[in-house]
mmCIF file of N, CA, C and O in Angstrom:
data_model
loop_
_atom_site.group_PDB
_atom_site.id
_atom_site.type_symbol
_atom_site.label_atom_id
_atom_site.label_comp_id
_atom_site.label_asym_id
_atom_site.label_seq_id
_atom_site.Cartn_x
_atom_site.Cartn_y
_atom_site.Cartn_z
ATOM 1 N N THR A 581 -8.985 109.749 101.256
ATOM 2 C CA THR A 581 -9.637 109.523 99.992
ATOM 3 C C THR A 581 -10.550 108.301 100.103
ATOM 4 O O THR A 581 -10.227 107.342 100.793
ATOM 5 N N MET A 582 -11.646 108.353 99.435
ATOM 6 C CA MET A 582 -12.590 107.231 99.459
ATOM 7 C C MET A 582 -12.113 106.074 98.576
ATOM 8 O O MET A 582 -12.534 104.950 98.753
ATOM 9 N N LEU A 583 -11.231 106.360 97.621
ATOM 10 C CA LEU A 583 -10.730 105.339 96.700
ATOM 11 C C LEU A 583 -9.202 105.309 96.718
ATOM 12 O O LEU A 583 -8.550 105.838 95.817
ATOM 13 N N PRO A 584 -8.603 104.691 97.744
ATOM 14 C CA PRO A 584 -7.143 104.650 97.819
ATOM 15 C C PRO A 584 -6.539 103.906 96.630
ATOM 16 O O PRO A 584 -7.141 102.977 96.095
ATOM 17 N N LEU A 585 -5.353 104.319 96.238
ATOM 18 C CA LEU A 585 -4.610 103.635 95.184
ATOM 19 C C LEU A 585 -3.975 102.368 95.746
ATOM 20 O O LEU A 585 -3.841 102.220 96.970
ATOM 21 N N GLU A 586 -3.554 101.492 94.880
ATOM 22 C CA GLU A 586 -2.928 100.237 95.301
ATOM 23 C C GLU A 586 -1.530 100.499 95.868
ATOM 24 O O GLU A 586 -0.807 101.367 95.362
ATOM 25 N N PRO A 587 -1.118 99.743 96.899
ATOM 26 C CA PRO A 587 0.262 99.854 97.384
ATOM 27 C C PRO A 587 1.244 99.632 96.243
ATOM 28 O O PRO A 587 1.030 98.787 95.377
ATOM 29 N N GLY A 588 2.295 100.423 96.235
ATOM 30 C CA GLY A 588 3.301 100.347 95.182
ATOM 31 C C GLY A 588 3.066 101.339 94.058
ATOM 32 O O GLY A 588 3.958 101.580 93.241
ATOM 33 N N THR A 589 1.882 101.955 94.002
ATOM 34 C CA THR A 589 1.576 102.926 92.961
ATOM 35 C C THR A 589 2.436 104.174 93.142
ATOM 36 O O THR A 589 2.583 104.682 94.249
ATOM 37 N N LEU A 590 3.022 104.659 92.046
ATOM 38 C CA LEU A 590 3.798 105.895 92.066
ATOM 39 C C LEU A 590 2.895 107.060 91.690
ATOM 40 O O LEU A 590 2.044 106.928 90.813
ATOM 41 N N LEU A 591 3.076 108.192 92.348
ATOM 42 C CA LEU A 591 2.299 109.372 92.021
ATOM 43 C C LEU A 591 3.100 110.631 92.292
ATOM 44 O O LEU A 591 4.045 110.624 93.082
ATOM 45 N N LYS A 592 2.726 111.691 91.601
ATOM 46 C CA LYS A 592 3.341 112.992 91.826
ATOM 47 C C LYS A 592 2.427 113.772 92.759
ATOM 48 O O LYS A 592 1.246 113.961 92.479
ATOM 49 N N CYS A 593 2.984 114.213 93.878
ATOM 50 C CA CYS A 593 2.222 114.983 94.868
ATOM 51 C C CYS A 593 2.627 116.448 94.783
ATOM 52 O O CYS A 593 3.812 116.760 94.705
ATOM 53 N N THR A 594 1.654 117.319 94.820
ATOM 54 C CA THR A 594 1.888 118.754 94.902
ATOM 55 C C THR A 594 0.993 119.286 96.005
ATOM 56 O O THR A 594 -0.213 119.045 95.984
ATOM 57 N N PHE A 595 1.605 119.965 96.983
ATOM 58 C CA PHE A 595 0.824 120.519 98.083
ATOM 59 C C PHE A 595 1.483 121.780 98.608
ATOM 60 O O PHE A 595 2.693 121.958 98.504
ATOM 61 N N SER A 596 0.660 122.639 99.164
ATOM 62 C CA SER A 596 1.139 123.907 99.723
ATOM 63 C C SER A 596 1.270 123.804 101.228
ATOM 64 O O SER A 596 0.493 123.098 101.881
ATOM 65 N N LEU A 597 2.234 124.495 101.758
ATOM 66 C CA LEU A 597 2.414 124.635 103.193
ATOM 67 C C LEU A 597 2.053 126.072 103.569
ATOM 68 O O LEU A 597 2.141 126.968 102.726
ATOM 69 N N PRO A 598 1.675 126.320 104.816
ATOM 70 C CA PRO A 598 1.255 127.668 105.199
ATOM 71 C C PRO A 598 2.426 128.610 105.491
ATOM 72 O O PRO A 598 2.390 129.393 106.438
ATOM 73 N N ASP A 599 3.471 128.524 104.667
ATOM 74 C CA ASP A 599 4.642 129.381 104.888
ATOM 75 C C ASP A 599 4.842 130.407 103.779
ATOM 76 O O ASP A 599 5.831 131.132 103.763
ATOM 77 N N GLY A 600 3.912 130.462 102.828
ATOM 78 C CA GLY A 600 4.001 131.452 101.762
ATOM 79 C C GLY A 600 4.985 131.110 100.660
ATOM 80 O O GLY A 600 5.150 131.888 99.720
ATOM 81 N N GLN A 601 5.641 129.970 100.743
ATOM 82 C CA GLN A 601 6.613 129.544 99.737
ATOM 83 C C GLN A 601 5.900 128.783 98.616
ATOM 84 O O GLN A 601 4.740 128.400 98.757
ATOM 85 N N PRO A 602 6.581 128.552 97.501
ATOM 86 C CA PRO A 602 5.970 127.771 96.409
ATOM 87 C C PRO A 602 5.560 126.379 96.897
ATOM 88 O O PRO A 602 6.124 125.863 97.865
ATOM 89 N N PRO A 603 4.599 125.749 96.220
ATOM 90 C CA PRO A 603 4.160 124.406 96.622
ATOM 91 C C PRO A 603 5.297 123.390 96.562
ATOM 92 O O PRO A 603 6.232 123.507 95.772
ATOM 93 N N VAL A 604 5.192 122.381 97.398
ATOM 94 C CA VAL A 604 6.119 121.248 97.384
ATOM 95 C C VAL A 604 5.673 120.312 96.266
ATOM 96 O O VAL A 604 4.486 120.018 96.135
ATOM 97 N N GLN A 605 6.620 119.860 95.466
ATOM 98 C CA GLN A 605 6.350 118.880 94.423
ATOM 99 C C GLN A 605 7.299 117.712 94.638
ATOM 100 O O GLN A 605 8.513 117.903 94.694
ATOM 101 N N VAL A 606 6.731 116.516 94.772
ATOM 102 C CA VAL A 606 7.548 115.361 95.106
ATOM 103 C C VAL A 606 6.904 114.093 94.537
ATOM 104 O O VAL A 606 5.685 113.982 94.483
ATOM 105 N N MET A 607 7.735 113.161 94.113
ATOM 106 C CA MET A 607 7.242 111.844 93.727
ATOM 107 C C MET A 607 7.052 111.032 95.000
ATOM 108 O O MET A 607 7.816 111.161 95.954
ATOM 109 N N ALA A 608 6.011 110.198 95.000
ATOM 110 C CA ALA A 608 5.702 109.393 96.176
ATOM 111 C C ALA A 608 5.248 108.012 95.743
ATOM 112 O O ALA A 608 4.866 107.789 94.592
ATOM 113 N N LYS A 609 5.303 107.087 96.685
ATOM 114 C CA LYS A 609 4.878 105.707 96.455
ATOM 115 C C LYS A 609 3.879 105.338 97.545
ATOM 116 O O LYS A 609 4.129 105.584 98.726
ATOM 117 N N VAL A 610 2.749 104.765 97.152
ATOM 118 C CA VAL A 610 1.743 104.348 98.126
ATOM 119 C C VAL A 610 2.325 103.204 98.962
ATOM 120 O O VAL A 610 2.742 102.174 98.427
ATOM 121 N N SER A 611 2.355 103.408 100.287
ATOM 122 C CA SER A 611 2.916 102.409 101.198
ATOM 123 C C SER A 611 1.850 101.505 101.794
ATOM 124 O O SER A 611 2.083 100.326 102.008
ATOM 125 N N TRP A 612 0.696 102.077 102.125
ATOM 126 C CA TRP A 612 -0.382 101.297 102.732
ATOM 127 C C TRP A 612 -1.724 101.907 102.370
ATOM 128 O O TRP A 612 -1.790 103.080 101.998
ATOM 129 N N THR A 613 -2.765 101.093 102.455
ATOM 130 C CA THR A 613 -4.122 101.582 102.206
ATOM 131 C C THR A 613 -5.061 101.029 103.277
ATOM 132 O O THR A 613 -4.783 100.001 103.900
ATOM 133 N N ARG A 614 -6.159 101.740 103.477
ATOM 134 C CA ARG A 614 -7.215 101.286 104.383
ATOM 135 C C ARG A 614 -8.537 101.536 103.672
ATOM 136 O O ARG A 614 -8.869 102.676 103.350
ATOM 137 N N ALA A 615 -9.267 100.473 103.415
ATOM 138 C CA ALA A 615 -10.550 100.577 102.723
ATOM 139 C C ALA A 615 -11.634 101.045 103.689
ATOM 140 O O ALA A 615 -11.509 100.903 104.910
ATOM 141 N N ALA A 616 -12.700 101.589 103.134
ATOM 142 C CA ALA A 616 -13.867 101.969 103.934
ATOM 143 C C ALA A 616 -14.464 100.707 104.550
ATOM 144 O O ALA A 616 -14.458 99.643 103.941
ATOM 145 N N SER A 617 -14.978 100.838 105.766
ATOM 146 C CA SER A 617 -15.572 99.689 106.452
ATOM 147 C C SER A 617 -16.786 100.146 107.253
ATOM 148 O O SER A 617 -16.686 101.102 108.019
ATOM 149 N N PRO A 618 -17.904 99.458 107.098
ATOM 150 C CA PRO A 618 -19.090 99.833 107.870
ATOM 151 C C PRO A 618 -18.989 99.445 109.343
ATOM 152 O O PRO A 618 -19.771 99.924 110.158
ATOM 153 N N VAL A 619 -18.030 98.613 109.719
ATOM 154 C CA VAL A 619 -17.904 98.173 111.105
ATOM 155 C C VAL A 619 -16.778 98.856 111.876
ATOM 156 O O VAL A 619 -16.673 98.693 113.078
ATOM 157 N N ARG A 620 -15.951 99.627 111.190
ATOM 158 C CA ARG A 620 -14.859 100.352 111.851
ATOM 159 C C ARG A 620 -15.174 101.835 111.867
ATOM 160 O O ARG A 620 -15.851 102.350 110.992
ATOM 161 N N ASP A 621 -14.612 102.503 112.839
ATOM 162 C CA ASP A 621 -14.823 103.939 112.969
ATOM 163 C C ASP A 621 -13.670 104.736 112.350
ATOM 164 O O ASP A 621 -13.501 105.911 112.636
ATOM 165 N N THR A 622 -12.858 104.106 111.531
ATOM 166 C CA THR A 622 -11.726 104.776 110.906
ATOM 167 C C THR A 622 -12.032 105.053 109.441
ATOM 168 O O THR A 622 -12.622 104.216 108.756
ATOM 169 N N PRO A 623 -11.614 106.207 108.955
ATOM 170 C CA PRO A 623 -11.899 106.549 107.566
ATOM 171 C C PRO A 623 -10.984 105.790 106.598
ATOM 172 O O PRO A 623 -9.896 105.366 106.978
ATOM 173 N N PRO A 624 -11.423 105.641 105.353
ATOM 174 C CA PRO A 624 -10.535 105.046 104.355
ATOM 175 C C PRO A 624 -9.391 106.005 104.060
ATOM 176 O O PRO A 624 -9.494 107.209 104.310
ATOM 177 N N GLY A 625 -8.310 105.475 103.554
ATOM 178 C CA GLY A 625 -7.193 106.356 103.216
ATOM 179 C C GLY A 625 -5.989 105.567 102.750
ATOM 180 O O GLY A 625 -6.051 104.360 102.518
ATOM 181 N N MET A 626 -4.879 106.286 102.637
ATOM 182 C CA MET A 626 -3.624 105.659 102.220
ATOM 183 C C MET A 626 -2.473 106.494 102.733
ATOM 184 O O MET A 626 -2.616 107.691 103.005
ATOM 185 N N GLY A 627 -1.350 105.844 102.907
ATOM 186 C CA GLY A 627 -0.120 106.524 103.299
ATOM 187 C C GLY A 627 0.863 106.464 102.163
ATOM 188 O O GLY A 627 0.923 105.471 101.431
ATOM 189 N N VAL A 628 1.613 107.550 101.996
ATOM 190 C CA VAL A 628 2.607 107.584 100.926
ATOM 191 C C VAL A 628 3.985 107.856 101.510
ATOM 192 O O VAL A 628 4.124 108.456 102.574
ATOM 193 N N ARG A 629 4.986 107.394 100.790
ATOM 194 C CA ARG A 629 6.383 107.644 101.152
ATOM 195 C C ARG A 629 6.970 108.555 100.086
ATOM 196 O O ARG A 629 6.922 108.234 98.893
ATOM 197 N N PHE A 630 7.519 109.686 100.524
ATOM 198 C CA PHE A 630 8.161 110.603 99.581
ATOM 199 C C PHE A 630 9.454 109.977 99.082
ATOM 200 O O PHE A 630 10.243 109.453 99.863
ATOM 201 N N LEU A 631 9.691 110.068 97.771
ATOM 202 C CA LEU A 631 10.855 109.430 97.172
ATOM 203 C C LEU A 631 11.989 110.393 96.852
ATOM 204 O O LEU A 631 13.150 109.999 96.894
ATOM 205 N N ASP A 632 11.669 111.610 96.510
ATOM 206 C CA ASP A 632 12.721 112.540 96.068
ATOM 207 C C ASP A 632 12.560 113.919 96.707
ATOM 208 O O ASP A 632 12.778 114.935 96.060
ATOM 209 N N LEU A 633 12.204 113.950 97.977
ATOM 210 C CA LEU A 633 11.993 115.213 98.679
ATOM 211 C C LEU A 633 13.320 115.926 98.882
ATOM 212 O O LEU A 633 14.275 115.350 99.431
ATOM 213 N N GLY A 634 13.397 117.161 98.423
ATOM 214 C CA GLY A 634 14.617 117.955 98.584
ATOM 215 C C GLY A 634 14.817 118.396 100.029
ATOM 216 O O GLY A 634 13.871 118.464 100.819
ATOM 217 N N GLN A 635 16.061 118.704 100.368
ATOM 218 C CA GLN A 635 16.389 119.110 101.739
ATOM 219 C C GLN A 635 15.649 120.373 102.172
ATOM 220 O O GLN A 635 15.199 120.464 103.315
ATOM 221 N N SER A 636 15.491 121.335 101.276
ATOM 222 C CA SER A 636 14.804 122.574 101.656
ATOM 223 C C SER A 636 13.332 122.313 101.940
ATOM 224 O O SER A 636 12.771 122.863 102.905
ATOM 225 N N ASP A 637 12.689 121.456 101.149
ATOM 226 C CA ASP A 637 11.286 121.117 101.412
ATOM 227 C C ASP A 637 11.156 120.281 102.687
ATOM 228 O O ASP A 637 10.207 120.451 103.452
ATOM 229 N N LEU A 638 12.117 119.394 102.933
ATOM 230 C CA LEU A 638 12.114 118.618 104.169
ATOM 231 C C LEU A 638 12.179 119.554 105.377
ATOM 232 O O LEU A 638 11.431 119.393 106.345
ATOM 233 N N ARG A 639 13.051 120.554 105.319
ATOM 234 C CA ARG A 639 13.153 121.515 106.431
ATOM 235 C C ARG A 639 11.858 122.291 106.617
ATOM 236 O O ARG A 639 11.442 122.557 107.744
ATOM 237 N N ARG A 640 11.204 122.638 105.527
ATOM 238 C CA ARG A 640 9.922 123.350 105.632
ATOM 239 C C ARG A 640 8.869 122.488 106.326
ATOM 240 O O ARG A 640 8.124 122.964 107.187
ATOM 241 N N ILE A 641 8.801 121.206 105.961
ATOM 242 C CA ILE A 641 7.842 120.289 106.569
ATOM 243 C C ILE A 641 8.164 120.100 108.049
ATOM 244 O O ILE A 641 7.289 120.116 108.913
ATOM 245 N N GLU A 642 9.449 119.917 108.372
ATOM 246 C CA GLU A 642 9.844 119.767 109.766
ATOM 247 C C GLU A 642 9.502 120.993 110.587
ATOM 248 O O GLU A 642 9.034 120.866 111.730
ATOM 249 N N ALA A 643 9.692 122.176 110.018
ATOM 250 C CA ALA A 643 9.349 123.414 110.729
ATOM 251 C C ALA A 643 7.849 123.476 111.021
ATOM 252 O O ALA A 643 7.429 123.917 112.097
ATOM 253 N N LEU A 644 7.039 123.035 110.080
ATOM 254 C CA LEU A 644 5.592 123.010 110.278
ATOM 255 C C LEU A 644 5.205 122.053 111.402
ATOM 256 O O LEU A 644 4.404 122.380 112.279
ATOM 257 N N ILE A 645 5.818 120.870 111.391
ATOM 258 C CA ILE A 645 5.506 119.860 112.406
ATOM 259 C C ILE A 645 5.942 120.323 113.791
ATOM 260 O O ILE A 645 5.217 120.144 114.774
ATOM 261 N N GLU A 646 7.110 120.933 113.872
ATOM 262 C CA GLU A 646 7.630 121.390 115.158
ATOM 263 C C GLU A 646 6.889 122.589 115.699
ATOM 264 O O GLU A 646 6.974 122.900 116.881
ATOM 265 N N GLY A 647 6.138 123.257 114.818
ATOM 266 C CA GLY A 647 5.282 124.359 115.231
ATOM 267 C C GLY A 647 5.995 125.605 115.563
ATOM 268 O O GLY A 647 5.674 126.482 116.241
#
C-alpha cells in the first residue's frame, strides 16, 4: 500500500485463498511500516499480525505456503 497505517492500528482483514473455501476473516494489528523512498528500491508497505486466526484458517494458509 502507498499509505501504510500506523503501527499498533487494529484492522479487520478479509482475503480469499485459492482453495475455493469462504474468505478468511481475521482481526490484525499493524506491526511495522515502510514508507515510500526515492532512494530505496523497496516498495512502501506494512506488516500485520493476525490476532484471532482460527485453527482451520491457519491450516489453510499453511497448506498454501507448503504448496
